[in-house]
mmCIF file of C-alpha atoms in Angstrom:
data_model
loop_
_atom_site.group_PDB
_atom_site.id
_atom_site.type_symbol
_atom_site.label_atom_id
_atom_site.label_comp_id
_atom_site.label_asym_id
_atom_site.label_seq_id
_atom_site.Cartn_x
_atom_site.Cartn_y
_atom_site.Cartn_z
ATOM 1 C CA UNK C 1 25.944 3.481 4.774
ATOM 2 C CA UNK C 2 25.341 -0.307 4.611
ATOM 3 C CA UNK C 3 23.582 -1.543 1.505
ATOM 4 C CA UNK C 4 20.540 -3.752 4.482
ATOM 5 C CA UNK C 5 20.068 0.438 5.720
ATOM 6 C CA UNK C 6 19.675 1.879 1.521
ATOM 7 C CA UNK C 7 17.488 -1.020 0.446
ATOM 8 C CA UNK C 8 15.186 0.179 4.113
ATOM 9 C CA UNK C 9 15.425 3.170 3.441
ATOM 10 C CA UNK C 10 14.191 2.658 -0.302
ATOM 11 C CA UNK C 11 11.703 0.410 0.487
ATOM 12 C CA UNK C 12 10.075 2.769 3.140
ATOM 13 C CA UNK C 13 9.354 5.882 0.967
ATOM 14 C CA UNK C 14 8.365 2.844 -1.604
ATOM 15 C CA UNK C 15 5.906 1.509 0.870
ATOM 16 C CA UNK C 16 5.120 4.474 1.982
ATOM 17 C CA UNK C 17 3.944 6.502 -0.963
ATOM 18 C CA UNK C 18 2.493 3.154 -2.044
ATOM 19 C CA UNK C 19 0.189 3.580 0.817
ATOM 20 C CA UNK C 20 -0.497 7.479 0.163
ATOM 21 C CA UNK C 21 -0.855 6.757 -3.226
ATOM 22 C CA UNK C 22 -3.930 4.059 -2.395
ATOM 23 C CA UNK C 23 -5.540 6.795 0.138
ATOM 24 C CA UNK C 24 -5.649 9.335 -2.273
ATOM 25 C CA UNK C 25 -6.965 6.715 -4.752
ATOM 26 C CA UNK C 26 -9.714 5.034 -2.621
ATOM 27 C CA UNK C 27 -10.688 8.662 -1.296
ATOM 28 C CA UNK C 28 -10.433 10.953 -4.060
ATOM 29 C CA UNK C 29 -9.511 9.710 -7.549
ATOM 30 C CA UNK C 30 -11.711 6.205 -7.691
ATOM 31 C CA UNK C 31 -14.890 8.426 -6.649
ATOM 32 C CA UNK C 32 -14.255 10.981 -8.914
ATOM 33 C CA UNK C 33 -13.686 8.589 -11.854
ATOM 34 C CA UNK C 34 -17.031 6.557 -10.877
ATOM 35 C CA UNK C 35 -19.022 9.936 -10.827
ATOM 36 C CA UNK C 36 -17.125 12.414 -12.983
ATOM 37 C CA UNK C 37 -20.579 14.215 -13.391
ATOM 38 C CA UNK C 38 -20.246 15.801 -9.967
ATOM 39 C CA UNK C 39 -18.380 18.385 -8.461
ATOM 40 C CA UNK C 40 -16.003 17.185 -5.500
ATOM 41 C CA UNK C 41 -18.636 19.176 -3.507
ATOM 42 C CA UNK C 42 -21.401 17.863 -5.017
ATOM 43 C CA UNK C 43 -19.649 13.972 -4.182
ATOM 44 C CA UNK C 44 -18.931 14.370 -0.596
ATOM 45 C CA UNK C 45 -22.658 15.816 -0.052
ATOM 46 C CA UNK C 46 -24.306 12.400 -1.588
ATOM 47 C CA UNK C 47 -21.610 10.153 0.526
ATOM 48 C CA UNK C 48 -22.210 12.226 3.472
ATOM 49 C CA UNK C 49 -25.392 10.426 4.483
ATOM 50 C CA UNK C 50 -23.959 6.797 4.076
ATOM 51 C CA UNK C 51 -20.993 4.485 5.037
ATOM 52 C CA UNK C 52 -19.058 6.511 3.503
ATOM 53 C CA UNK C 53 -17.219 7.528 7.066
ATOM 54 C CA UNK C 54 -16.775 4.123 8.240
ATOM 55 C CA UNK C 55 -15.022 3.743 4.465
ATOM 56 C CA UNK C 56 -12.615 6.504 5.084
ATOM 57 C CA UNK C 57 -11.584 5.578 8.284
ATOM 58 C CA UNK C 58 -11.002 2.019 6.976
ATOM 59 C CA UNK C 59 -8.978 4.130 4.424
ATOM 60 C CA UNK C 60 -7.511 5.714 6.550
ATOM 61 C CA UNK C 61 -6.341 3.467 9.273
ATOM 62 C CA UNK C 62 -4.402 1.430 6.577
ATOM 63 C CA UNK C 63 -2.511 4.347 5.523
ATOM 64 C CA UNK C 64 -1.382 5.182 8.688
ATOM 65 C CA UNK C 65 -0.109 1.070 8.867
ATOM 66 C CA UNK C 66 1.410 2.286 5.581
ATOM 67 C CA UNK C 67 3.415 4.647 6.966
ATOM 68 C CA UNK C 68 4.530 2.735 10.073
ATOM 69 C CA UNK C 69 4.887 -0.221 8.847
ATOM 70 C CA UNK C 70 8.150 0.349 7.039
ATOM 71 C CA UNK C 71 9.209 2.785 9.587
ATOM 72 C CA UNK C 72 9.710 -0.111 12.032
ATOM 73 C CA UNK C 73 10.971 -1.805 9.366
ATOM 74 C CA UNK C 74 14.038 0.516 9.248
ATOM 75 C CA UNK C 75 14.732 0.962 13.260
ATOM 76 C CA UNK C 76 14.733 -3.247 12.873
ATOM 77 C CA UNK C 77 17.014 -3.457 10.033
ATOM 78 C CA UNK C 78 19.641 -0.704 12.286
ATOM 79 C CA UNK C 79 19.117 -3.233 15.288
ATOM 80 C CA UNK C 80 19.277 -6.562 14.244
ATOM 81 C CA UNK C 81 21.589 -6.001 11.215
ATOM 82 C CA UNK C 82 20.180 -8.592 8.633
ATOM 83 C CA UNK C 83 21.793 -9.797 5.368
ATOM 84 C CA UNK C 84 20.385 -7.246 2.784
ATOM 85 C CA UNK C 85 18.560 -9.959 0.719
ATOM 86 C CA UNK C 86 16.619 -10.429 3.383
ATOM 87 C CA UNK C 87 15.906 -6.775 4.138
ATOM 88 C CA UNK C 88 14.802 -6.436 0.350
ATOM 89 C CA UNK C 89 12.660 -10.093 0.552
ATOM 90 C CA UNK C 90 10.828 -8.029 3.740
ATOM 91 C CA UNK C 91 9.794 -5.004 2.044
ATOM 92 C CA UNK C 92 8.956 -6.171 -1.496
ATOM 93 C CA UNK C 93 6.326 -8.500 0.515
ATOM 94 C CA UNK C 94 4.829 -5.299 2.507
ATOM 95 C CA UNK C 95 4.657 -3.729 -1.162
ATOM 96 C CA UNK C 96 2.483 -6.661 -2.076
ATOM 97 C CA UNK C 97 0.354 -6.956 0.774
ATOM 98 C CA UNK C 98 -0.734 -3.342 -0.872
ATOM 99 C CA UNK C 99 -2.806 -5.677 -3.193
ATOM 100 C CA UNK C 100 -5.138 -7.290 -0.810
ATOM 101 C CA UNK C 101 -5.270 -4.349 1.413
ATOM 102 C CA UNK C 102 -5.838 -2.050 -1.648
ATOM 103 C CA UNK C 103 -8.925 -4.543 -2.258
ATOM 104 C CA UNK C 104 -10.222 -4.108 0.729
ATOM 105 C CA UNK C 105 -10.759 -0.078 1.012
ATOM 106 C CA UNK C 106 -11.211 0.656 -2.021
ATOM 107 C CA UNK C 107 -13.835 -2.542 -1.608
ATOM 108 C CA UNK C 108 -15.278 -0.274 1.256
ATOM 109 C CA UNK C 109 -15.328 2.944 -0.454
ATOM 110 C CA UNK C 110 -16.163 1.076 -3.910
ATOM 111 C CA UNK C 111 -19.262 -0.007 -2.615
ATOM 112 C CA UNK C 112 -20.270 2.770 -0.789
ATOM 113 C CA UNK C 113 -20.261 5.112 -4.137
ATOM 114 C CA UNK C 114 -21.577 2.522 -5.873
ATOM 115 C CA UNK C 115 -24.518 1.865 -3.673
ATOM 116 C CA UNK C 116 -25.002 5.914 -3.287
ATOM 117 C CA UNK C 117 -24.726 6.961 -6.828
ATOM 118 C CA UNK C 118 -26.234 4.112 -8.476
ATOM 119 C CA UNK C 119 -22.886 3.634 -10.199
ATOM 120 C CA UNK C 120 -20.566 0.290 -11.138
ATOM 121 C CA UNK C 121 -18.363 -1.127 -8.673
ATOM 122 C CA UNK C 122 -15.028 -1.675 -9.235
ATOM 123 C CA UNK C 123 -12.528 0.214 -10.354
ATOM 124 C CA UNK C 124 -12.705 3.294 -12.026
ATOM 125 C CA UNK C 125 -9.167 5.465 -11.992
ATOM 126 C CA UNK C 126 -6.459 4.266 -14.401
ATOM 127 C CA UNK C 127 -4.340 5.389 -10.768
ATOM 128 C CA UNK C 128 -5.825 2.145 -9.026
ATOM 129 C CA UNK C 129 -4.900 0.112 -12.260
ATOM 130 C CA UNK C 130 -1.548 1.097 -11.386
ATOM 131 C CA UNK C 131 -1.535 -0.051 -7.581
ATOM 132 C CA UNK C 132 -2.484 -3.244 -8.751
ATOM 133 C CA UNK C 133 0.142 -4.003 -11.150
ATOM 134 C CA UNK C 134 2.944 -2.842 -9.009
ATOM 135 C CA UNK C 135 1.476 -5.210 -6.233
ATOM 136 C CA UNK C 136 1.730 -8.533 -8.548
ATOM 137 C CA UNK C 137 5.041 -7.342 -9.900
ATOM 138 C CA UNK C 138 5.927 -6.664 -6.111
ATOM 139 C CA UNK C 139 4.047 -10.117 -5.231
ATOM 140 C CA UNK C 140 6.558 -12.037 -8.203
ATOM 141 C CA UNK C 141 9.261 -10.512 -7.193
ATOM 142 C CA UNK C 142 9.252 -11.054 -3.200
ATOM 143 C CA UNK C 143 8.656 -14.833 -4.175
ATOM 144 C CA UNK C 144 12.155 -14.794 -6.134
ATOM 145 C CA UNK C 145 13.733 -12.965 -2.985
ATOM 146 C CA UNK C 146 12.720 -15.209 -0.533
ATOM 147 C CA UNK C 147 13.447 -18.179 -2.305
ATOM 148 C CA UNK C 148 17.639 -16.711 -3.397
ATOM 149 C CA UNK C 149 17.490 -15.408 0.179
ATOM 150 C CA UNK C 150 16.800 -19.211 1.149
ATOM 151 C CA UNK C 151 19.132 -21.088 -1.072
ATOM 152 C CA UNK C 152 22.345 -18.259 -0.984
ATOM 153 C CA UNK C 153 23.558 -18.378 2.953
ATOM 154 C CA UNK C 154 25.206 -15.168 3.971
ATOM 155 C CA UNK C 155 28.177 -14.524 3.794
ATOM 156 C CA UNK C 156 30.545 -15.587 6.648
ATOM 157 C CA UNK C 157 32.406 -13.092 8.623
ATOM 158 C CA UNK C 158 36.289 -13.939 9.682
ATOM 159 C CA UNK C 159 36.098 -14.174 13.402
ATOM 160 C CA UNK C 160 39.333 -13.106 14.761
#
């Protein structure tokens, strides 16, 4: 297996679970953390009444671009064949662009819970902490790829 199909590969159930990871946060952990108090039960009945839909399908939908996203991602890399640093370059920046989406549901949700509970925004679970870091290590890091996947050409092929 070429090392342009591993780093897809990798990068996919990276992206991917980054994406999971962010649902479950923006859904489940954030508003339990904000309102430990309550039961889960208890939570969904005061969000029922509010935004909170529109929030979760906001969640939601970016998931699901989550998911796909890097999917693509892979079927392109098998097609076109690109040098690997550039494969890598490509999915460490969709593993930081899980930092400004992450601010934007869990913005949505954030707000909803706080407006609903009376509650703090921002956030509350050490889990969206996490997200966060990994997105400006991600962010760093896809900066140095593109820029050695710039200067370094690839490698040239003997043509026979």
């Amino acid at each position: 297996m070429a090392a342009r199909t591993v780093i897809a590969l990798a990068g996919s159930v990276l992206v991917a679970g980054y994406a999971v990871l962010l649902g479950v946060d923006a859904l489940v952990l954030d508003p339990r953390a904000a309102a430990p108090w309550l039961t889960p039960a208890e939570l969904e009945h005061a969000l029922a009444g509010s935004d909170w839909r529109s929030a979760r399908t906001l969640v939601l939908v970016a998931v699901a671009l989550g998911v796909l996203l890097p999917a693509v991602g892979v079927v392109l890399v098998a097609r076109l064949r690109p040098p690997a640093r550039a494969v890598a370059a490509a999915y460490l920046v969709l593993l930081a662009l899980g930092g400004p989406v992450g601010f934007v549901v869990t913005f949505a949700t954030g707000m909803t819970v706080a407006d609903e509970l009376g509650v703090s925004g921002g956030v509350h679970s050490s889990t969206g902490v996490a997200l966060r870091v990994v997105a400006v290590v991600a962010s760093c890091a896809a900066v140095a790829a593109v820029v050695l996947a710039a200067r370094r050409p690839a490698p040239a092929h003997a043509v026979r």
